[in-house]
Amino acid sequence: FYARFPKVPILRLVLFCVTFVAVWFAMAPPSLLVPVPFVEGQTFPYDIRAYRTVRYLSEVATERRRQLVAQAVPRQYRLDPSVAARWEAVLNDLMDTLVALHASPIPLSEKIHRVQQRVGLTLPDQVLRVLLSTSPSTLRLGQETLVQGLRAEWQRGIKPLPQEQTAALQRVKNRIDKLPLTNDVKGALKRCAELFLQPNMVFDALATQRARDRARATVEPVWRTITAGELIARKGGLVT
């Protein structure tokens, strides 16, 4: 059998194979020869390039986009009806107490003390002095205007945000400015409005999370394409 084939061509073939393998090992990237375990926090020992074009689903980019969309969803609030009921009751109790003490012969300082004890509010003495010196009919007019203004804002909803509280309070004060009263009485009623106009919208964490989850679900997967020869990681770069 061996006599049919010259020995020289066989030797040449063997030499060619050995040379080819040697050249391939010399030119192949280190990553194809010996697997290198990249450890997070360390640096890449050499440049890494794509050996072919690949289109892949980028979980990192998709998650980043989902987070941005979710963060853009504003905080959700729910109405707390107990706020309006509680503060309106306190306002009415204050006005009833002021009217009841108007004709009382006790000293004004004692009237102020009784109002503060009765209602438990931190209204300045000057405000109570003005209100106690105002006629019952004028107090009732101011009470009616205050209640209407407060109800209108509570129905609209007041979030615990400075800009919303300021805007709501200004609308109530505008109602008071239209009353045919002295500036002192208007000022006292405005001070009451500042105290009684409390936010009635409560942050709803569950509704907020649900809204953000719905927003995340609308984000389409992000696909990326790496072309052959493109630099994937640079030598000295941090492994993340």
Coordinates of N, CA and C in Angstrom, one line a residue:
F1 N 0.8 -1.2 0.0 CA 0.0 0.0 0.0 C 0.9 1.3 0.0
Y2 N 1.9 1.3 0.9 CA 2.7 2.5 1.0 C 3.6 2.7 -0.2
A3 N 3.8 1.6 -0.9 CA 4.7 1.7 -2.1 C 4.0 2.5 -3.2
R4 N 2.7 2.6 -3.2 CA 2.0 3.3 -4.2 C 2.1 4.8 -4.1
F5 N 2.4 5.3 -2.9 CA 2.5 6.8 -2.6 C 3.9 7.2 -2.3
P6 N 4.4 8.2 -2.9 CA 5.7 8.6 -2.5 C 5.7 9.2 -1.1
K7 N 6.9 9.0 -0.5 CA 7.0 9.5 0.9 C 7.1 11.0 1.0
V8 N 7.7 11.6 0.0 CA 7.9 13.1 0.1 C 6.6 13.9 0.2
P9 N 5.6 13.6 -0.7 CA 4.4 14.4 -0.5 C 3.7 14.3 0.9
I10 N 3.8 13.1 1.5 CA 3.3 12.9 2.8 C 4.0 13.8 3.8
L11 N 5.3 13.8 3.7 CA 6.0 14.7 4.6 C 5.7 16.1 4.4
R12 N 5.5 16.5 3.2 CA 5.1 17.9 2.9 C 3.7 18.2 3.5
L13 N 2.8 17.3 3.4 CA 1.5 17.5 4.0 C 1.5 17.6 5.5
V14 N 2.3 16.8 6.1 CA 2.5 16.9 7.6 C 3.1 18.2 8.0
L15 N 4.1 18.6 7.2 CA 4.8 19.9 7.5 C 3.8 21.1 7.3
F16 N 3.0 21.0 6.3 CA 2.0 22.1 6.1 C 1.0 22.2 7.2
C17 N 0.5 21.0 7.7 CA -0.5 21.0 8.8 C 0.2 21.6 10.1
V18 N 1.4 21.2 10.3 CA 2.1 21.7 11.5 C 2.2 23.2 11.4
T19 N 2.6 23.7 10.2 CA 2.8 25.1 10.1 C 1.5 25.9 10.2
F20 N 0.4 25.3 9.6 CA -0.9 26.0 9.7 C -1.3 26.1 11.2
V21 N -1.2 25.0 11.9 CA -1.6 25.1 13.3 C -0.8 26.1 14.1
A22 N 0.5 26.1 13.8 CA 1.4 27.0 14.6 C 1.0 28.5 14.3
V23 N 0.7 28.8 13.0 CA 0.4 30.1 12.6 C -1.0 30.5 13.2
W24 N -1.9 29.6 13.2 CA -3.3 29.8 13.8 C -3.1 30.2 15.3
F25 N -2.4 29.4 16.0 CA -2.2 29.7 17.4 C -1.5 31.0 17.7
A26 N -0.6 31.4 16.7 CA 0.1 32.6 16.9 C -0.8 33.8 16.7
M27 N -1.8 33.7 15.8 CA -2.6 34.8 15.4 C -3.9 34.8 16.1
A28 N -4.3 33.8 16.8 CA -5.6 33.7 17.4 C -5.6 34.6 18.7
P29 N -6.7 35.2 19.0 CA -6.8 36.0 20.3 C -6.6 35.1 21.5
P30 N -6.0 35.7 22.5 CA -5.7 34.9 23.7 C -7.0 34.3 24.3
S31 N -8.2 34.9 24.1 CA -9.4 34.4 24.7 C -9.8 33.1 24.0
L32 N -9.4 32.9 22.7 CA -9.7 31.6 22.1 C -8.8 30.5 22.4
L33 N -7.6 30.8 23.0 CA -6.7 29.8 23.4 C -6.8 29.3 24.8
V34 N -6.9 30.3 25.7 CA -7.0 29.9 27.1 C -8.2 30.7 27.7
P35 N -9.3 30.1 28.1 CA -10.3 30.9 28.7 C -9.8 31.7 29.9
V36 N -10.2 33.0 29.9 CA -9.7 33.9 31.0 C -11.0 34.3 31.8
P37 N -11.0 33.9 33.1 CA -12.2 34.3 33.9 C -12.1 35.7 34.3
F38 N -13.0 36.6 33.7 CA -13.0 38.0 34.1 C -13.7 38.2 35.4
V39 N -13.1 38.8 36.3 CA -13.7 39.0 37.7 C -14.1 40.5 37.8
E40 N -15.3 40.6 38.2 CA -15.9 42.0 38.4 C -15.0 42.8 39.4
G41 N -14.7 44.0 38.9 CA -13.9 44.9 39.7 C -12.4 44.9 39.3
Q42 N -12.0 43.9 38.5 CA -10.7 43.9 38.0 C -10.7 44.6 36.6
T43 N -9.5 44.6 35.9 CA -9.4 45.2 34.6 C -9.2 44.2 33.5
F44 N -9.6 44.5 32.3 CA -9.4 43.6 31.2 C -7.9 43.6 30.8
P45 N -7.3 42.4 30.6 CA -5.9 42.3 30.3 C -5.5 42.6 28.9
Y46 N -6.5 42.7 28.0 CA -6.3 43.0 26.6 C -7.6 43.5 26.0
D47 N -7.5 44.1 24.8 CA -8.6 44.5 24.0 C -9.5 43.3 23.6
I48 N -10.7 43.4 23.6 CA -11.6 42.4 23.2 C -12.5 42.9 22.0
R49 N -12.5 42.3 20.9 CA -13.3 42.7 19.8 C -14.2 41.5 19.3
A50 N -15.3 41.9 18.7 CA -16.3 40.9 18.3 C -15.7 40.2 17.0
Y51 N -15.8 38.9 17.0 CA -15.3 38.2 15.9 C -16.3 38.0 14.8
R52 N -17.6 38.3 15.1 CA -18.6 38.3 14.1 C -19.7 39.3 14.5
T53 N -20.6 39.6 13.5 CA -21.7 40.5 13.8 C -22.8 39.8 14.6
V54 N -23.2 40.4 15.6 CA -24.3 39.8 16.5 C -25.3 40.9 16.9
R55 N -26.6 40.5 16.8 CA -27.7 41.3 17.3 C -28.3 40.6 18.5
Y56 N -28.3 41.3 19.6 CA -28.7 40.7 20.8 C -29.7 41.6 21.6
L57 N -30.4 41.1 22.5 CA -31.3 41.8 23.4 C -30.5 42.3 24.6
S58 N -30.5 43.7 24.7 CA -29.7 44.3 25.8 C -30.6 44.4 27.1
E59 N -30.4 43.5 28.0 CA -31.2 43.6 29.2 C -30.9 44.9 30.0
V60 N -29.6 45.3 30.0 CA -29.2 46.4 30.7 C -29.9 47.7 30.2
A61 N -29.8 47.9 28.9 CA -30.4 49.1 28.2 C -31.9 49.0 28.4
T62 N -32.5 47.8 28.3 CA -34.0 47.7 28.5 C -34.4 48.1 29.9
E63 N -33.7 47.6 30.9 CA -34.0 48.0 32.3 C -33.8 49.4 32.5
R64 N -32.7 50.0 32.0 CA -32.4 51.4 32.2 C -33.6 52.3 31.6
R65 N -34.1 51.9 30.4 CA -35.2 52.6 29.8 C -36.5 52.5 30.6
R66 N -36.7 51.3 31.1 CA -37.9 51.0 32.0 C -37.8 51.9 33.2
Q67 N -36.6 52.0 33.8 CA -36.5 52.8 35.0 C -36.8 54.3 34.7
L68 N -36.3 54.8 33.6 CA -36.5 56.2 33.3 C -38.0 56.4 33.0
V69 N -38.7 55.5 32.4 CA -40.1 55.7 32.1 C -40.9 55.6 33.4
A70 N -40.5 54.7 34.3 CA -41.2 54.6 35.6 C -41.0 55.8 36.5
Q71 N -39.8 56.4 36.5 CA -39.5 57.5 37.3 C -40.3 58.8 36.8
A72 N -40.6 58.8 35.5 CA -41.4 59.9 34.9 C -42.8 59.9 35.4
V73 N -43.3 58.8 35.9 CA -44.7 58.8 36.4 C -44.8 59.5 37.7
P74 N -45.7 60.5 37.8 CA -45.8 61.3 39.1 C -46.3 60.5 40.2
R75 N -46.1 61.0 41.4 CA -46.6 60.3 42.6 C -48.2 60.4 42.6
Q76 N -48.8 59.3 43.0 CA -50.3 59.3 43.0 C -50.8 59.6 44.4
Y77 N -51.9 60.3 44.4 CA -52.5 60.7 45.7 C -54.0 60.2 45.7
R78 N -54.5 60.0 47.0 CA -55.9 59.7 47.2 C -56.5 60.7 48.1
L79 N -57.8 60.9 48.0 CA -58.5 61.9 48.8 C -58.8 61.3 50.2
D80 N -58.5 62.1 51.2 CA -58.8 61.8 52.6 C -60.0 62.7 53.1
P81 N -61.2 62.2 53.0 CA -62.4 63.0 53.4 C -62.4 63.5 54.9
S82 N -61.6 62.8 55.7 CA -61.7 63.1 57.1 C -61.0 64.5 57.4
V83 N -60.1 64.9 56.5 CA -59.4 66.2 56.7 C -60.4 67.3 56.7
A84 N -61.3 67.3 55.6 CA -62.2 68.4 55.5 C -63.2 68.4 56.6
A85 N -63.7 67.2 57.0 CA -64.7 67.1 58.0 C -64.1 67.6 59.4
R86 N -62.9 67.2 59.7 CA -62.3 67.6 61.0 C -62.1 69.1 61.1
W87 N -61.5 69.7 60.0 CA -61.1 71.1 60.1 C -62.3 72.0 60.0
E88 N -63.3 71.6 59.2 CA -64.6 72.4 59.1 C -65.3 72.4 60.5
A89 N -65.3 71.2 61.2 CA -65.9 71.2 62.5 C -65.2 72.1 63.5
V90 N -63.8 72.1 63.4 CA -63.1 73.0 64.3 C -63.4 74.5 64.0
L91 N -63.5 74.8 62.7 CA -63.8 76.2 62.3 C -65.2 76.6 62.9
N92 N -66.2 75.7 62.7 CA -67.5 76.1 63.2 C -67.5 76.2 64.7
D93 N -66.8 75.3 65.4 CA -66.7 75.4 66.8 C -66.1 76.7 67.3
L94 N -65.0 77.2 66.5 CA -64.4 78.4 66.9 C -65.4 79.6 66.7
M95 N -66.1 79.6 65.6 CA -67.0 80.7 65.4 C -68.2 80.7 66.4
D96 N -68.7 79.5 66.7 CA -69.7 79.4 67.7 C -69.2 80.0 69.1
T97 N -68.0 79.6 69.4 CA -67.4 80.1 70.7 C -67.3 81.6 70.7
L98 N -66.8 82.2 69.6 CA -66.6 83.6 69.5 C -68.0 84.4 69.6
V99 N -69.0 83.8 68.9 CA -70.3 84.5 69.0 C -70.9 84.4 70.4
A100 N -70.7 83.2 71.1 CA -71.2 83.0 72.4 C -70.5 84.0 73.4
L101 N -69.2 84.3 73.2 CA -68.5 85.1 74.1 C -68.6 86.6 73.8
H102 N -69.2 86.9 72.7 CA -69.3 88.3 72.2 C -69.9 89.2 73.3
A103 N -71.1 88.8 73.8 CA -71.8 89.6 74.7 C -71.5 89.4 76.2
S104 N -70.5 88.5 76.4 CA -70.1 88.2 77.8 C -69.4 89.4 78.5
P105 N -69.7 89.6 79.7 CA -69.1 90.8 80.4 C -67.7 90.5 80.9
I106 N -67.2 89.3 80.7 CA -65.8 89.0 81.2 C -64.8 89.8 80.4
P107 N -63.6 90.0 81.0 CA -62.6 90.8 80.3 C -62.2 90.1 79.0
L108 N -61.7 90.9 78.1 CA -61.3 90.4 76.8 C -60.2 89.4 76.9
S109 N -59.3 89.6 77.8 CA -58.1 88.7 78.0 C -58.7 87.3 78.4
E110 N -59.7 87.3 79.3 CA -60.3 86.1 79.7 C -61.0 85.4 78.5
K111 N -61.7 86.2 77.7 CA -62.3 85.6 76.5 C -61.3 84.9 75.6
I112 N -60.2 85.5 75.4 CA -59.1 85.0 74.6 C -58.6 83.7 75.1
H113 N -58.4 83.6 76.4 CA -58.0 82.4 77.1 C -59.0 81.3 77.0
R114 N -60.3 81.6 77.1 CA -61.3 80.6 77.0 C -61.4 80.0 75.5
V115 N -61.2 80.9 74.6 CA -61.3 80.4 73.2 C -60.1 79.5 72.9
Q116 N -58.9 79.9 73.4 CA -57.7 79.0 73.2 C -57.9 77.7 73.8
Q117 N -58.5 77.7 75.0 CA -58.7 76.4 75.7 C -59.8 75.6 75.0
R118 N -60.8 76.2 74.6 CA -61.9 75.5 73.9 C -61.5 74.9 72.6
V119 N -60.9 75.6 71.8 CA -60.5 75.2 70.4 C -59.2 74.5 70.3
G120 N -58.2 74.9 71.2 CA -56.9 74.3 71.1 C -56.1 74.7 69.9
L121 N -56.3 76.0 69.4 CA -55.6 76.4 68.3 C -54.5 77.4 68.7
T122 N -53.6 77.6 67.8 CA -52.5 78.6 68.0 C -52.7 79.9 67.3
L123 N -53.9 80.4 67.3 CA -54.2 81.7 66.7 C -53.6 82.8 67.6
P124 N -52.9 83.8 67.0 CA -52.4 84.9 67.8 C -53.4 85.6 68.6
D125 N -53.0 86.2 69.7 CA -54.0 86.9 70.5 C -54.6 88.1 69.8
Q126 N -53.8 88.7 68.9 CA -54.3 89.9 68.2 C -55.5 89.5 67.2
V127 N -55.4 88.3 66.6 CA -56.4 87.8 65.7 C -57.7 87.5 66.5
L128 N -57.5 86.9 67.7 CA -58.7 86.6 68.5 C -59.3 87.9 69.1
R129 N -58.5 88.9 69.4 CA -59.0 90.1 69.9 C -59.9 90.8 68.8
V130 N -59.4 90.8 67.6 CA -60.2 91.4 66.5 C -61.5 90.6 66.3
L131 N -61.5 89.3 66.3 CA -62.7 88.5 66.1 C -63.7 88.6 67.2
L132 N -63.2 88.7 68.5 CA -64.1 88.9 69.6 C -64.7 90.3 69.7
S133 N -64.1 91.2 69.0 CA -64.6 92.6 68.9 C -65.6 92.8 67.7
T134 N -65.7 91.7 66.9 CA -66.6 91.8 65.7 C -68.0 91.4 66.0
S135 N -69.0 92.0 65.4 CA -70.4 91.6 65.7 C -70.6 90.2 65.2
P136 N -71.6 89.5 65.9 CA -72.0 88.1 65.5 C -72.4 88.0 64.0
S137 N -73.1 89.0 63.5 CA -73.6 88.9 62.1 C -72.4 88.9 61.2
T138 N -71.4 89.8 61.5 CA -70.2 89.8 60.7 C -69.4 88.6 60.8
L139 N -69.3 88.0 62.0 CA -68.6 86.7 62.2 C -69.2 85.6 61.3
R140 N -70.6 85.6 61.3 CA -71.3 84.6 60.5 C -71.0 84.7 59.0
L141 N -71.0 86.0 58.6 CA -70.6 86.2 57.2 C -69.2 85.7 56.9
G142 N -68.3 86.0 57.7 CA -66.9 85.5 57.5 C -66.9 84.0 57.6
Q143 N -67.6 83.4 58.5 CA -67.7 82.0 58.7 C -68.2 81.3 57.4
E144 N -69.3 81.9 56.9 CA -69.9 81.3 55.6 C -68.9 81.4 54.5
T145 N -68.2 82.5 54.3 CA -67.3 82.7 53.3 C -66.1 81.8 53.4
L146 N -65.6 81.6 54.6 CA -64.5 80.7 54.8 C -64.9 79.3 54.5
V147 N -66.0 78.8 55.0 CA -66.5 77.5 54.8 C -66.6 77.2 53.3
Q148 N -67.2 78.1 52.5 CA -67.4 78.0 51.1 C -66.0 77.9 50.4
G149 N -65.1 78.7 50.8 CA -63.8 78.7 50.2 C -63.0 77.4 50.5
L150 N -63.1 77.0 51.7 CA -62.4 75.8 52.1 C -63.0 74.5 51.4
R151 N -64.3 74.5 51.4 CA -64.9 73.3 50.7 C -64.6 73.3 49.2
A152 N -64.5 74.4 48.6 CA -64.2 74.4 47.2 C -62.8 73.9 46.9
E153 N -61.8 74.2 47.8 CA -60.5 73.8 47.6 C -60.3 72.3 48.0
W154 N -61.1 71.9 49.0 CA -61.0 70.5 49.4 C -61.6 69.6 48.3
Q155 N -62.7 70.1 47.7 CA -63.3 69.3 46.6 C -62.3 69.2 45.4
R156 N -61.6 70.3 45.2 CA -60.6 70.2 44.1 C -59.4 69.3 44.5
G157 N -59.1 69.2 45.8 CA -58.0 68.4 46.3 C -56.8 69.2 46.4
I158 N -56.2 69.1 47.6 CA -55.0 69.8 47.9 C -53.9 68.8 48.3
K159 N -52.9 68.7 47.5 CA -51.7 67.9 47.7 C -50.8 68.5 48.7
P160 N -50.0 67.8 49.5 CA -49.1 68.3 50.4 C -47.8 68.9 49.7
L161 N -48.1 69.8 48.8 CA -47.0 70.4 48.0 C -47.1 71.9 48.2
P162 N -46.0 72.6 48.5 CA -46.0 74.0 48.7 C -46.7 74.8 47.7
Q163 N -46.5 74.5 46.4 CA -47.1 75.3 45.3 C -48.6 75.2 45.3
E164 N -49.1 74.0 45.6 CA -50.5 73.7 45.6 C -51.2 74.4 46.8
Q165 N -50.5 74.3 47.9 CA -51.1 74.9 49.1 C -51.2 76.4 49.0
T166 N -50.1 77.0 48.5 CA -50.1 78.4 48.3 C -51.2 78.9 47.3
A167 N -51.3 78.2 46.2 CA -52.4 78.6 45.3 C -53.8 78.4 45.8
A168 N -54.0 77.4 46.6 CA -55.3 77.2 47.2 C -55.6 78.2 48.2
L169 N -54.6 78.6 49.0 CA -54.8 79.6 50.1 C -55.1 81.0 49.4
Q170 N -54.4 81.2 48.3 CA -54.6 82.5 47.7 C -56.1 82.7 47.1
R171 N -56.6 81.6 46.7 CA -58.0 81.6 46.2 C -59.0 81.9 47.3
V172 N -58.7 81.3 48.5 CA -59.6 81.5 49.6 C -59.5 83.0 50.1
K173 N -58.3 83.5 50.1 CA -58.1 84.9 50.5 C -58.7 85.9 49.5
N174 N -58.7 85.5 48.2 CA -59.4 86.3 47.3 C -60.9 86.4 47.6
R175 N -61.5 85.4 48.0 CA -62.9 85.4 48.4 C -63.1 86.4 49.6
I176 N -62.2 86.3 50.6 CA -62.3 87.2 51.7 C -62.1 88.6 51.3
D177 N -61.3 88.9 50.4 CA -61.1 90.3 50.0 C -62.3 90.9 49.4
K178 N -63.2 90.1 48.9 CA -64.5 90.7 48.3 C -65.5 91.0 49.3
L179 N -65.3 90.7 50.6 CA -66.3 91.0 51.6 C -66.2 92.4 52.0
P180 N -67.4 93.0 52.3 CA -67.4 94.4 52.7 C -67.1 94.6 54.2
L181 N -65.8 94.3 54.5 CA -65.4 94.3 55.9 C -64.1 95.1 56.0
T182 N -63.8 95.5 57.3 CA -62.6 96.2 57.5 C -61.4 95.4 57.3
N183 N -60.2 96.1 57.1 CA -59.0 95.3 56.8 C -58.6 94.5 58.0
D184 N -58.9 94.9 59.2 CA -58.5 94.1 60.4 C -59.3 92.8 60.4
V185 N -60.6 92.9 60.1 CA -61.4 91.7 60.1 C -61.0 90.8 59.0
K186 N -60.7 91.3 57.8 CA -60.3 90.5 56.7 C -58.9 89.8 57.0
G187 N -58.0 90.6 57.6 CA -56.8 90.0 58.0 C -56.9 88.9 59.0
A188 N -57.8 89.0 59.9 CA -58.1 87.9 60.9 C -58.7 86.7 60.3
L189 N -59.6 86.9 59.3 CA -60.2 85.8 58.6 C -59.1 85.1 57.7
K190 N -58.2 85.8 57.1 CA -57.2 85.2 56.3 C -56.2 84.4 57.2
R191 N -56.0 84.9 58.4 CA -55.1 84.1 59.3 C -55.8 82.8 59.7
C192 N -57.1 82.8 59.8 CA -57.9 81.6 60.1 C -57.8 80.7 58.9
A193 N -57.9 81.2 57.7 CA -57.8 80.4 56.5 C -56.4 79.7 56.4
E194 N -55.4 80.4 56.8 CA -54.0 79.8 56.8 C -54.0 78.6 57.7
L195 N -54.7 78.6 58.8 CA -54.7 77.6 59.8 C -55.6 76.4 59.4
F196 N -56.7 76.7 58.8 CA -57.7 75.6 58.6 C -57.6 74.9 57.2
L197 N -56.9 75.6 56.3 CA -56.8 75.0 54.9 C -55.6 74.0 55.0
Q198 N -56.0 72.8 55.2 CA -55.0 71.7 55.3 C -55.1 70.8 54.1
P199 N -53.9 70.2 53.7 CA -54.0 69.3 52.5 C -54.8 68.1 52.8
N200 N -55.7 67.7 51.9 CA -56.5 66.5 52.0 C -56.3 65.4 51.0
M201 N -55.1 65.5 50.3 CA -54.7 64.5 49.4 C -53.5 63.8 50.1
V202 N -53.6 62.4 50.2 CA -52.6 61.6 50.8 C -51.8 60.8 49.8
F203 N -50.5 60.8 49.9 CA -49.7 60.0 49.0 C -50.1 58.5 49.0
D204 N -50.4 58.0 47.9 CA -50.8 56.6 47.7 C -49.6 55.8 47.1
A205 N -48.9 55.1 48.0 CA -47.7 54.3 47.5 C -48.1 53.2 46.6
L206 N -49.2 52.5 46.9 CA -49.6 51.3 46.1 C -50.0 51.8 44.7
A207 N -50.9 52.8 44.6 CA -51.3 53.3 43.3 C -50.1 53.8 42.5
T208 N -49.2 54.5 43.2 CA -48.0 55.0 42.5 C -47.2 53.8 41.9
Q209 N -47.0 52.7 42.7 CA -46.2 51.6 42.2 C -47.0 50.9 41.0
R210 N -48.3 50.8 41.1 CA -49.0 50.2 40.0 C -48.9 51.0 38.7
A211 N -49.0 52.3 38.9 CA -48.9 53.2 37.7 C -47.5 53.1 37.1
R212 N -46.5 53.0 37.9 CA -45.2 52.9 37.4 C -44.9 51.5 36.7
D213 N -45.5 50.5 37.3 CA -45.4 49.1 36.7 C -46.1 49.1 35.4
R214 N -47.2 49.7 35.2 CA -47.9 49.8 33.9 C -47.1 50.5 32.9
A215 N -46.4 51.6 33.4 CA -45.5 52.3 32.5 C -44.3 51.5 32.0
R216 N -43.7 50.7 32.9 CA -42.6 49.8 32.6 C -43.0 48.8 31.6
A217 N -44.3 48.3 31.7 CA -44.7 47.2 30.8 C -44.9 47.7 29.4
T218 N -44.9 49.0 29.2 CA -45.1 49.6 27.8 C -43.8 49.7 27.1
V219 N -42.7 49.5 27.8 CA -41.3 49.7 27.2 C -41.0 48.5 26.3
E220 N -40.7 48.7 25.1 CA -40.2 47.6 24.2 C -38.8 47.2 24.5
P221 N -38.5 45.9 24.3 CA -37.1 45.5 24.5 C -36.1 46.3 23.6
V222 N -34.9 46.5 24.2 CA -33.9 47.3 23.4 C -32.9 46.3 22.8
W223 N -32.8 46.3 21.5 CA -31.9 45.5 20.8 C -30.7 46.2 20.4
R224 N -29.5 45.6 20.5 CA -28.3 46.2 20.1 C -27.6 45.3 19.0
T225 N -26.8 45.9 18.2 CA -26.0 45.2 17.2 C -24.5 45.5 17.3
I226 N -23.7 44.4 17.4 CA -22.3 44.5 17.5 C -21.7 44.0 16.2
T227 N -21.0 44.8 15.5 CA -20.4 44.4 14.2 C -19.1 43.7 14.4
A228 N -18.8 42.9 13.4 CA -17.5 42.2 13.5 C -16.3 43.2 13.6
G229 N -15.4 42.9 14.5 CA -14.3 43.8 14.7 C -14.5 45.0 15.6
E230 N -15.8 45.1 16.1 CA -16.1 46.3 17.0 C -15.4 46.0 18.3
L231 N -14.9 47.1 18.9 CA -14.3 47.0 20.2 C -15.3 46.8 21.3
I232 N -15.2 45.7 22.0 CA -16.2 45.4 23.1 C -15.7 45.9 24.4
A233 N -14.4 45.6 24.7 CA -13.8 46.0 26.0 C -12.4 46.4 25.7
R234 N -12.0 47.5 26.3 CA -10.6 48.0 26.1 C -9.7 47.5 27.2
K235 N -8.5 47.3 26.8 CA -7.5 46.9 27.8 C -7.3 47.9 28.9
G236 N -7.4 47.4 30.1 CA -7.3 48.3 31.3 C -8.7 48.8 31.7
G237 N -9.7 48.5 31.0 CA -11.1 48.9 31.4 C -11.5 48.1 32.6
L238 N -12.5 48.6 33.3 CA -13.0 47.9 34.5 C -14.0 46.9 34.1
V239 N -13.9 45.7 34.7 CA -14.9 44.7 34.5 C -16.1 44.9 35.4
T240 N -17.3 45.1 34.8 CA -18.5 45.4 35.5 C -19.5 44.3 35.3

